[in-house]
PDB file of C-alpha atoms in Angstrom:
ATOM      1  CA  UNK A 193     121.413 164.565  -6.174  1.00 49.00           C
ATOM      2  CA  UNK A 194     122.774 166.772  -8.830  1.00 51.00           C
ATOM      3  CA  UNK A 195     120.051 169.514  -8.243  1.00 51.00           C
ATOM      4  CA  UNK A 196     120.943 169.615  -4.438  1.00 51.00           C
ATOM      5  CA  UNK A 197     124.441 170.167  -5.205  1.00 50.00           C
ATOM      6  CA  UNK A 198     123.728 172.896  -7.770  1.00 49.00           C
ATOM      7  CA  UNK A 199     121.624 174.728  -5.145  1.00 50.00           C
ATOM      8  CA  UNK A 200     124.241 174.498  -2.659  1.00 62.00           C
ATOM      9  CA  UNK A 201     126.648 176.117  -4.866  1.00 79.00           C
ATOM     10  CA  UNK A 202     124.689 178.723  -6.863  1.00 92.00           C
ATOM     11  CA  UNK A 203     126.401 182.143  -6.024  1.00 95.00           C
ATOM     12  CA  UNK A 204     124.645 185.166  -4.860  1.00 96.00           C
ATOM     13  CA  UNK A 205     125.315 187.042  -8.129  1.00 96.00           C
ATOM     14  CA  UNK A 206     123.504 184.321 -10.041  1.00 97.00           C
ATOM     15  CA  UNK A 207     120.700 184.481  -7.602  1.00 96.00           C
ATOM     16  CA  UNK A 208     120.445 188.278  -8.162  1.00 97.00           C
ATOM     17  CA  UNK A 209     120.522 188.064 -11.941  1.00 97.00           C
ATOM     18  CA  UNK A 210     117.812 185.559 -12.019  1.00 97.00           C
ATOM     19  CA  UNK A 211     115.585 187.562  -9.777  1.00 96.00           C
ATOM     20  CA  UNK A 212     116.114 190.519 -11.485  1.00 96.00           C
ATOM     21  CA  UNK A 213     115.332 188.958 -14.861  1.00 96.00           C
ATOM     22  CA  UNK A 214     112.087 187.987 -13.177  1.00 95.00           C
ATOM     23  CA  UNK A 215     111.350 191.320 -11.955  1.00 94.00           C
ATOM     24  CA  UNK A 216     112.004 192.908 -15.431  1.00 94.00           C
ATOM     25  CA  UNK A 217     109.567 190.396 -17.040  1.00 94.00           C
ATOM     26  CA  UNK A 218     107.042 191.032 -14.403  1.00 94.00           C
ATOM     27  CA  UNK A 219     107.284 194.840 -15.187  1.00 93.00           C
ATOM     28  CA  UNK A 220     106.767 194.231 -18.804  1.00 94.00           C
ATOM     29  CA  UNK A 221     103.528 192.564 -18.412  1.00 93.00           C
ATOM     30  CA  UNK A 222     100.359 194.283 -19.023  1.00 93.00           C
ATOM     31  CA  UNK A 223      98.679 196.156 -16.147  1.00 91.00           C
ATOM     32  CA  UNK A 224     101.888 196.322 -13.875  1.00 89.00           C
ATOM     33  CA  UNK A 225     102.511 199.728 -12.574  1.00 85.00           C
ATOM     34  CA  UNK A 226     105.698 201.329 -13.076  1.00 79.00           C
ATOM     35  CA  UNK A 227     107.721 200.842  -9.479  1.00 83.00           C
ATOM     36  CA  UNK A 228     105.461 198.051  -8.567  1.00 87.00           C
ATOM     37  CA  UNK A 229     105.943 196.782  -4.832  1.00 88.00           C
ATOM     38  CA  UNK A 230     108.190 193.797  -4.389  1.00 91.00           C
ATOM     39  CA  UNK A 231     108.455 191.341  -1.559  1.00 90.00           C
ATOM     40  CA  UNK A 232     111.044 188.296  -1.608  1.00 93.00           C
ATOM     41  CA  UNK A 233     110.765 185.425   0.502  1.00 90.00           C
ATOM     42  CA  UNK A 234     113.016 182.434   0.799  1.00 91.00           C
ATOM     43  CA  UNK A 235     113.312 179.140   2.990  1.00 89.00           C
ATOM     44  CA  UNK A 236     116.700 177.789   4.237  1.00 91.00           C
ATOM     45  CA  UNK A 237     119.334 178.529   1.307  1.00 93.00           C
ATOM     46  CA  UNK A 238     116.765 180.508  -0.175  1.00 93.00           C
ATOM     47  CA  UNK A 239     116.230 182.836   2.811  1.00 94.00           C
ATOM     48  CA  UNK A 240     119.916 183.713   2.934  1.00 96.00           C
ATOM     49  CA  UNK A 241     119.673 184.344  -0.848  1.00 97.00           C
ATOM     50  CA  UNK A 242     116.438 186.593  -0.396  1.00 96.00           C
ATOM     51  CA  UNK A 243     118.109 188.893   2.210  1.00 97.00           C
ATOM     52  CA  UNK A 244     121.148 188.765   0.003  1.00 97.00           C
ATOM     53  CA  UNK A 245     119.198 190.079  -2.920  1.00 98.00           C
ATOM     54  CA  UNK A 246     117.348 192.921  -1.072  1.00 97.00           C
ATOM     55  CA  UNK A 247     120.533 194.254   0.452  1.00 98.00           C
ATOM     56  CA  UNK A 248     122.234 194.288  -2.704  1.00 97.00           C
ATOM     57  CA  UNK A 249     119.737 194.878  -5.575  1.00 97.00           C
ATOM     58  CA  UNK A 250     116.262 195.952  -4.257  1.00 96.00           C
ATOM     59  CA  UNK A 251     116.465 197.700  -0.860  1.00 96.00           C
ATOM     60  CA  UNK A 252     112.849 198.683  -1.469  1.00 94.00           C
ATOM     61  CA  UNK A 253     111.681 195.146  -1.377  1.00 94.00           C
ATOM     62  CA  UNK A 254     110.218 193.630   1.704  1.00 92.00           C
ATOM     63  CA  UNK A 255     112.013 190.460   2.878  1.00 93.00           C
ATOM     64  CA  UNK A 256     110.905 187.316   4.729  1.00 90.00           C
ATOM     65  CA  UNK A 257     113.683 184.836   5.681  1.00 93.00           C
ATOM     66  CA  UNK A 258     112.631 181.395   6.819  1.00 90.00           C
ATOM     67  CA  UNK A 259     115.573 180.022   8.758  1.00 90.00           C
ATOM     68  CA  UNK A 260     118.210 181.362   6.160  1.00 92.00           C
ATOM     69  CA  UNK A 261     121.558 182.733   6.821  1.00 95.00           C
ATOM     70  CA  UNK A 262     121.332 186.290   7.698  1.00 96.00           C
ATOM     71  CA  UNK A 263     123.132 189.328   6.479  1.00 97.00           C
ATOM     72  CA  UNK A 264     124.804 190.779   9.620  1.00 97.00           C
ATOM     73  CA  UNK A 265     126.684 193.743   8.141  1.00 98.00           C
ATOM     74  CA  UNK A 266     125.038 196.765   9.340  1.00 98.00           C
ATOM     75  CA  UNK A 267     126.129 198.704   6.517  1.00 98.00           C
ATOM     76  CA  UNK A 268     124.537 196.320   4.034  1.00 98.00           C
ATOM     77  CA  UNK A 269     121.186 196.209   6.057  1.00 98.00           C
ATOM     78  CA  UNK A 270     121.288 200.008   6.451  1.00 98.00           C
ATOM     79  CA  UNK A 271     120.558 200.215   2.820  1.00 97.00           C
ATOM     80  CA  UNK A 272     116.848 198.503   3.203  1.00 97.00           C
ATOM     81  CA  UNK A 273     114.009 200.901   2.948  1.00 95.00           C
ATOM     82  CA  UNK A 274     111.487 198.070   3.442  1.00 93.00           C
ATOM     83  CA  UNK A 275     110.646 195.668   6.580  1.00 92.00           C
ATOM     84  CA  UNK A 276     112.370 192.549   7.082  1.00 94.00           C
ATOM     85  CA  UNK A 277     110.724 189.426   8.802  1.00 91.00           C
ATOM     86  CA  UNK A 278     112.868 186.559  10.096  1.00 92.00           C
ATOM     87  CA  UNK A 279     111.576 183.222  11.263  1.00 89.00           C
ATOM     88  CA  UNK A 280     113.850 180.805  13.040  1.00 91.00           C
ATOM     89  CA  UNK A 281     113.883 177.576  15.229  1.00 90.00           C
ATOM     90  CA  UNK A 282     115.254 177.766  18.698  1.00 90.00           C
ATOM     91  CA  UNK A 283     116.415 174.213  18.373  1.00 92.00           C
ATOM     92  CA  UNK A 284     118.079 174.729  14.951  1.00 93.00           C
ATOM     93  CA  UNK A 285     121.460 172.893  15.229  1.00 94.00           C
ATOM     94  CA  UNK A 286     123.047 174.900  12.460  1.00 92.00           C
ATOM     95  CA  UNK A 287     125.232 177.833  13.809  1.00 92.00           C
ATOM     96  CA  UNK A 288     124.337 180.114  10.937  1.00 93.00           C
ATOM     97  CA  UNK A 289     120.500 179.808  11.536  1.00 92.00           C
ATOM     98  CA  UNK A 290     120.154 178.910  15.170  1.00 93.00           C
ATOM     99  CA  UNK A 291     118.727 181.101  18.323  1.00 94.00           C
ATOM    100  CA  UNK A 292     122.193 182.996  18.570  1.00 95.00           C
ATOM    101  CA  UNK A 293     122.249 183.716  14.658  1.00 96.00           C
ATOM    102  CA  UNK A 294     118.586 184.984  15.028  1.00 95.00           C
ATOM    103  CA  UNK A 295     119.511 187.215  17.902  1.00 97.00           C
ATOM    104  CA  UNK A 296     122.633 188.550  15.920  1.00 97.00           C
ATOM    105  CA  UNK A 297     120.131 189.395  12.837  1.00 97.00           C
ATOM    106  CA  UNK A 298     117.698 191.041  15.174  1.00 97.00           C
ATOM    107  CA  UNK A 299     120.408 193.139  16.616  1.00 98.00           C
ATOM    108  CA  UNK A 300     121.893 194.057  13.381  1.00 98.00           C
ATOM    109  CA  UNK A 301     118.712 195.080  11.834  1.00 97.00           C
ATOM    110  CA  UNK A 302     117.980 197.239  14.979  1.00 98.00           C
ATOM    111  CA  UNK A 303     121.405 198.862  14.634  1.00 98.00           C
ATOM    112  CA  UNK A 304     120.814 199.579  10.905  1.00 98.00           C
ATOM    113  CA  UNK A 305     117.523 201.040  11.694  1.00 97.00           C
ATOM    114  CA  UNK A 306     115.463 198.588   9.553  1.00 96.00           C
ATOM    115  CA  UNK A 307     111.804 197.837  10.574  1.00 92.00           C
ATOM    116  CA  UNK A 308     111.780 194.319  11.473  1.00 93.00           C
ATOM    117  CA  UNK A 309     110.240 191.293  13.148  1.00 90.00           C
ATOM    118  CA  UNK A 310     112.734 188.421  13.845  1.00 93.00           C
ATOM    119  CA  UNK A 311     111.139 185.690  15.698  1.00 88.00           C
ATOM    120  CA  UNK A 312     112.895 182.488  17.214  1.00 88.00           C
ATOM    121  CA  UNK A 313     110.261 179.806  17.942  1.00 86.00           C
ATOM    122  CA  UNK A 314     110.707 177.463  20.875  1.00 86.00           C
ATOM    123  CA  UNK A 315     110.392 173.599  20.526  1.00 85.00           C
ATOM    124  CA  UNK A 316     111.415 173.644  16.715  1.00 86.00           C
ATOM    125  CA  UNK A 317     114.364 172.917  14.694  1.00 87.00           C
ATOM    126  CA  UNK A 318     115.514 173.809  11.194  1.00 88.00           C
ATOM    127  CA  UNK A 319     112.876 173.736   8.193  1.00 84.00           C
ATOM    128  CA  UNK A 320     109.844 173.343  10.684  1.00 80.00           C
ATOM    129  CA  UNK A 321     107.433 175.531   8.535  1.00 75.00           C
ATOM    130  CA  UNK A 322     106.362 172.771   5.716  1.00 72.00           C
ATOM    131  CA  UNK A 323     102.915 174.568   4.446  1.00 71.00           C
ATOM    132  CA  UNK A 324     100.293 177.265   5.059  1.00 67.00           C
ATOM    133  CA  UNK A 325      97.986 174.496   6.023  1.00 74.00           C
ATOM    134  CA  UNK A 326      99.758 174.262   9.215  1.00 68.00           C
ATOM    135  CA  UNK A 327      98.083 177.565  10.204  1.00 63.00           C
ATOM    136  CA  UNK A 328      94.702 175.935   9.136  1.00 73.00           C
ATOM    137  CA  UNK A 329      95.363 172.696  11.215  1.00 73.00           C
ATOM    138  CA  UNK A 330      96.419 175.017  14.026  1.00 69.00           C
ATOM    139  CA  UNK A 331      99.745 173.377  14.492  1.00 68.00           C
ATOM    140  CA  UNK A 332     102.225 175.095  16.516  1.00 63.00           C
ATOM    141  CA  UNK A 333     104.270 177.402  16.410  1.00 61.00           C
ATOM    142  CA  UNK A 334     102.713 178.526  12.919  1.00 53.00           C
ATOM    143  CA  UNK A 335      99.245 179.129  14.613  1.00 48.00           C
ATOM    144  CA  UNK A 336     100.446 181.543  17.309  1.00 54.00           C
ATOM    145  CA  UNK A 337      99.810 185.222  16.805  1.00 47.00           C
ATOM    146  CA  UNK A 338     103.744 185.721  16.071  1.00 48.00           C
ATOM    147  CA  UNK A 339     103.677 182.901  13.779  1.00 47.00           C
ATOM    148  CA  UNK A 340     101.283 184.363  11.318  1.00 47.00           C
ATOM    149  CA  UNK A 341     103.349 187.502  11.183  1.00 53.00           C
ATOM    150  CA  UNK A 342     105.169 186.163   8.137  1.00 55.00           C
ATOM    151  CA  UNK A 343     101.743 185.357   6.554  1.00 57.00           C
ATOM    152  CA  UNK A 344     100.947 189.223   6.987  1.00 59.00           C
ATOM    153  CA  UNK A 345     104.357 190.709   6.524  1.00 61.00           C
ATOM    154  CA  UNK A 346     104.629 190.891   2.841  1.00 61.00           C
ATOM    155  CA  UNK A 347     101.086 191.482   2.008  1.00 66.00           C
ATOM    156  CA  UNK A 348     101.067 194.464   4.569  1.00 68.00           C
ATOM    157  CA  UNK A 349     104.213 196.002   2.915  1.00 63.00           C
ATOM    158  CA  UNK A 350     102.886 195.447  -0.614  1.00 64.00           C
ATOM    159  CA  UNK A 351      99.553 196.911   0.142  1.00 59.00           C
ATOM    160  CA  UNK A 352     101.238 199.960   1.898  1.00 58.00           C
ATOM    161  CA  UNK A 353     103.322 200.495  -1.150  1.00 49.00           C
ATOM    162  CA  UNK A 354     100.264 200.265  -3.527  1.00 44.00           C
ATOM    163  CA  UNK A 355      98.405 202.646  -1.381  1.00 40.00           C
ATOM    164  CA  UNK A 356     101.301 205.144  -1.156  1.00 41.00           C
ATOM    165  CA  UNK A 357     101.906 204.833  -4.966  1.00 40.00           C
ATOM    166  CA  UNK A 358      98.254 205.675  -5.669  1.00 39.00           C
ATOM    167  CA  UNK A 359      98.122 208.911  -3.912  1.00 37.00           C
TER     168      UNK A 359
END
């Protein structure tokens, strides 16, 4: 489909410009504090674009990457001042988002000194997280303690930022 093709070729610069425009709009809204906390989450192609955005444009934004191609350049990751959560499936057949890719991402984040939680779930492949209802339905691996890490990752970072800015 035409929309699928557009998604597959959208360059990082375009994604960065679009997300920056959204954040400028949000900052212009009544009641939004200056330097408000930001979190970026993406699935698959969007997961790779999410970490691409935070490493180049918003290093203070928390990032959740759901089976997206990770940034592995330690120099780029070292710019991040907010935590990163990575969610991957151990049976993912794609070389850029499989178990080995998740391990490389975890190592690069550790070397860069970035707070992170990169989890590779056994028994699932690519695109295994379909909706938040999977937690309510107690489906695995989403219902495990580590599975809900992503659900708490962004709120914890954002709340911490709001609390710090209120001091």
